[in-house]
mmCIF file with all atom_site columns, C-alpha atoms in Angstrom:
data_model
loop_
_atom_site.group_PDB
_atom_site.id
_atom_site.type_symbol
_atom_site.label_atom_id
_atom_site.label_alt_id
_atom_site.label_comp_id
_atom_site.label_asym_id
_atom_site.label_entity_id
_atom_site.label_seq_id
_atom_site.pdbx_PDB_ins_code
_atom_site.Cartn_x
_atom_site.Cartn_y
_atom_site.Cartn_z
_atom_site.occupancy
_atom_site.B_iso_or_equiv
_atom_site.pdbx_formal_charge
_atom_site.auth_seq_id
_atom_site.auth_comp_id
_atom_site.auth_asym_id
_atom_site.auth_atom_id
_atom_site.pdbx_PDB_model_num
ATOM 1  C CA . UNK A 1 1  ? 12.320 -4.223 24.941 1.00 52.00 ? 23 UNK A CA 1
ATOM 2  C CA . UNK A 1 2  ? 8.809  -3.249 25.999 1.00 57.00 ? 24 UNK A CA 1
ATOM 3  C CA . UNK A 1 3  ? 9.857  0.496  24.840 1.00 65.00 ? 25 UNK A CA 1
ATOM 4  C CA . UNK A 1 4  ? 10.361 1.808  21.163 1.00 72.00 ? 26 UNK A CA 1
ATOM 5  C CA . UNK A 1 5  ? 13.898 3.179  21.204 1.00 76.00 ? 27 UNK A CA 1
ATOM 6  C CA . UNK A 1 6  ? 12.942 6.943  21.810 1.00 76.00 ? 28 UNK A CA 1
ATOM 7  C CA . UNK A 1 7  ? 10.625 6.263  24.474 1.00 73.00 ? 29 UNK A CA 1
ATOM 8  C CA . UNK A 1 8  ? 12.819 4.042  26.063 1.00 73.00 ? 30 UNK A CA 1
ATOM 9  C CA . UNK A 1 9  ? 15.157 7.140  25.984 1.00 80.00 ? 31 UNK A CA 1
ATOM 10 C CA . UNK A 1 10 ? 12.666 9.060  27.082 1.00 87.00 ? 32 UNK A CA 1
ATOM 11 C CA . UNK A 1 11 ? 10.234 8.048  29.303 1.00 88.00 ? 33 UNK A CA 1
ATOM 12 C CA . UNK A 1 12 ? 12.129 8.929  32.801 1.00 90.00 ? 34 UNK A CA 1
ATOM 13 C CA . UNK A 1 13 ? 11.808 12.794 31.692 1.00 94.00 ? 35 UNK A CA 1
ATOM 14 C CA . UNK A 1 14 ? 8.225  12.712 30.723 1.00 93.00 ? 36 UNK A CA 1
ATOM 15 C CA . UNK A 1 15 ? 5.271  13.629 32.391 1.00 96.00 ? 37 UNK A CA 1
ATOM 16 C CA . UNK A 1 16 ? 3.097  9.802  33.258 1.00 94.00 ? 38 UNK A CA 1
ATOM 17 C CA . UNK A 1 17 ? -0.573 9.834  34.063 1.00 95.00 ? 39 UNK A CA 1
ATOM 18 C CA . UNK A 1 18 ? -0.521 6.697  35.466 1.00 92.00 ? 40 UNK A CA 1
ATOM 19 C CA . UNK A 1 19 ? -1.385 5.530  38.865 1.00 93.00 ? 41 UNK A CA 1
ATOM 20 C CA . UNK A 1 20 ? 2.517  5.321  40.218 1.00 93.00 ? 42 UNK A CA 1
ATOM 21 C CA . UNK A 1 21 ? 3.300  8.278  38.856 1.00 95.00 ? 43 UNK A CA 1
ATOM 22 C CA . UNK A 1 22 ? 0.000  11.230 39.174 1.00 95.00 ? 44 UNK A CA 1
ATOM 23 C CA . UNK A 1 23 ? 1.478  13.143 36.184 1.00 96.00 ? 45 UNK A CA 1
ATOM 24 C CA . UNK A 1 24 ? 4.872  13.783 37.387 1.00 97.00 ? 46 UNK A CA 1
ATOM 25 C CA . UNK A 1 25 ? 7.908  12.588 35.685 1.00 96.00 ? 47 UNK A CA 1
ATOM 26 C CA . UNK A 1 26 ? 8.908  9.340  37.072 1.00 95.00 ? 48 UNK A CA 1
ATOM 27 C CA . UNK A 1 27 ? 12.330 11.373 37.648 1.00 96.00 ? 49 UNK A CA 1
ATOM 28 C CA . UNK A 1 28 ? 10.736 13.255 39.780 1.00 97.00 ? 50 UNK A CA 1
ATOM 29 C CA . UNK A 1 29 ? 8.746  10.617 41.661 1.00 97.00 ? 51 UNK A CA 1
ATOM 30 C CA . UNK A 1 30 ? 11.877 8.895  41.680 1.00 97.00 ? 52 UNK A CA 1
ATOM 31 C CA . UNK A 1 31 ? 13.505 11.791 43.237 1.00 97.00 ? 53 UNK A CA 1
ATOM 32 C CA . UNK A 1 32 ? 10.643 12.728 45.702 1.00 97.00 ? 54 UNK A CA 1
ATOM 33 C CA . UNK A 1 33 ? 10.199 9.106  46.930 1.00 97.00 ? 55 UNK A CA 1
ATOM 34 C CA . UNK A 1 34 ? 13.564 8.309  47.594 1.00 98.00 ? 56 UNK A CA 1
ATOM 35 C CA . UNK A 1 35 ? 14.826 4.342  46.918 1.00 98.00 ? 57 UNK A CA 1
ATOM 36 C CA . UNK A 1 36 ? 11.281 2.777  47.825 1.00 98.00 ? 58 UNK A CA 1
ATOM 37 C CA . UNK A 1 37 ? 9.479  4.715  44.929 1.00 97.00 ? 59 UNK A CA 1
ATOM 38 C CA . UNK A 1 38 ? 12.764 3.623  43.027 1.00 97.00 ? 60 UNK A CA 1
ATOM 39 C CA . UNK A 1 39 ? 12.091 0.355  43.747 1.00 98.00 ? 61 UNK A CA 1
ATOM 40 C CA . UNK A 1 40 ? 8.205  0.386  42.888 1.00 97.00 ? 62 UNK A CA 1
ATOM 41 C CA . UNK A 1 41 ? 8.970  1.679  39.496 1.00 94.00 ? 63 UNK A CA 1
ATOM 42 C CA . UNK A 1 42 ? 11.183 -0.883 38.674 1.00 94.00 ? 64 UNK A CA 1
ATOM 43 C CA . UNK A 1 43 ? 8.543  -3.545 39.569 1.00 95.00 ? 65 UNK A CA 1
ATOM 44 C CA . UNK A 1 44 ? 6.285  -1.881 37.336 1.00 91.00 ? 66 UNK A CA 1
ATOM 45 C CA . UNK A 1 45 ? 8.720  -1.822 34.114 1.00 88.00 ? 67 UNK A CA 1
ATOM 46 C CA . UNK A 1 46 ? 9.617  -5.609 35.228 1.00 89.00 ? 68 UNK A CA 1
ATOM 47 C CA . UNK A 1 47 ? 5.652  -6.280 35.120 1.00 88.00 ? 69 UNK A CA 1
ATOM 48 C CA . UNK A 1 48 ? 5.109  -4.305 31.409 1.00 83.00 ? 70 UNK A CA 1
ATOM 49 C CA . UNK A 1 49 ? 8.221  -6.966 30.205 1.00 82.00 ? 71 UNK A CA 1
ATOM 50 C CA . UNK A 1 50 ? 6.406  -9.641 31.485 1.00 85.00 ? 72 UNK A CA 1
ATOM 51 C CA . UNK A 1 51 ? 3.352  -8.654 29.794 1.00 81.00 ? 73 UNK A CA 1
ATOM 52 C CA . UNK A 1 52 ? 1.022  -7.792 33.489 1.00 70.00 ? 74 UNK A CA 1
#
């Protein structure tokens, strides 16, 4: 939705500058933060859908 279809594909295995993420690969923050950071990035993509 929020995503063109390739970045939507994408997006886990690339490198994100943002404030969540400090340039890792939200994979890998994913990974290294266990189900809490899990959690925080899904609050983030549900605040990009609702336009925040």
């Amino acid at each position: 939705m929020f995503f063109s279809k390739p970045m939507a594909r994408d997006w886990l295995t690339k490198p994100n500058d943002g404030p969540l993420f400090g340039g890792l690969r939200p994979v890998d923050a994913a990974l290294a933060g266990g189900l809490p950071m899990i959690v925080q990035i899904r609050d983030h993509v549900d605040a990009l859908l609702q336009g925040n």
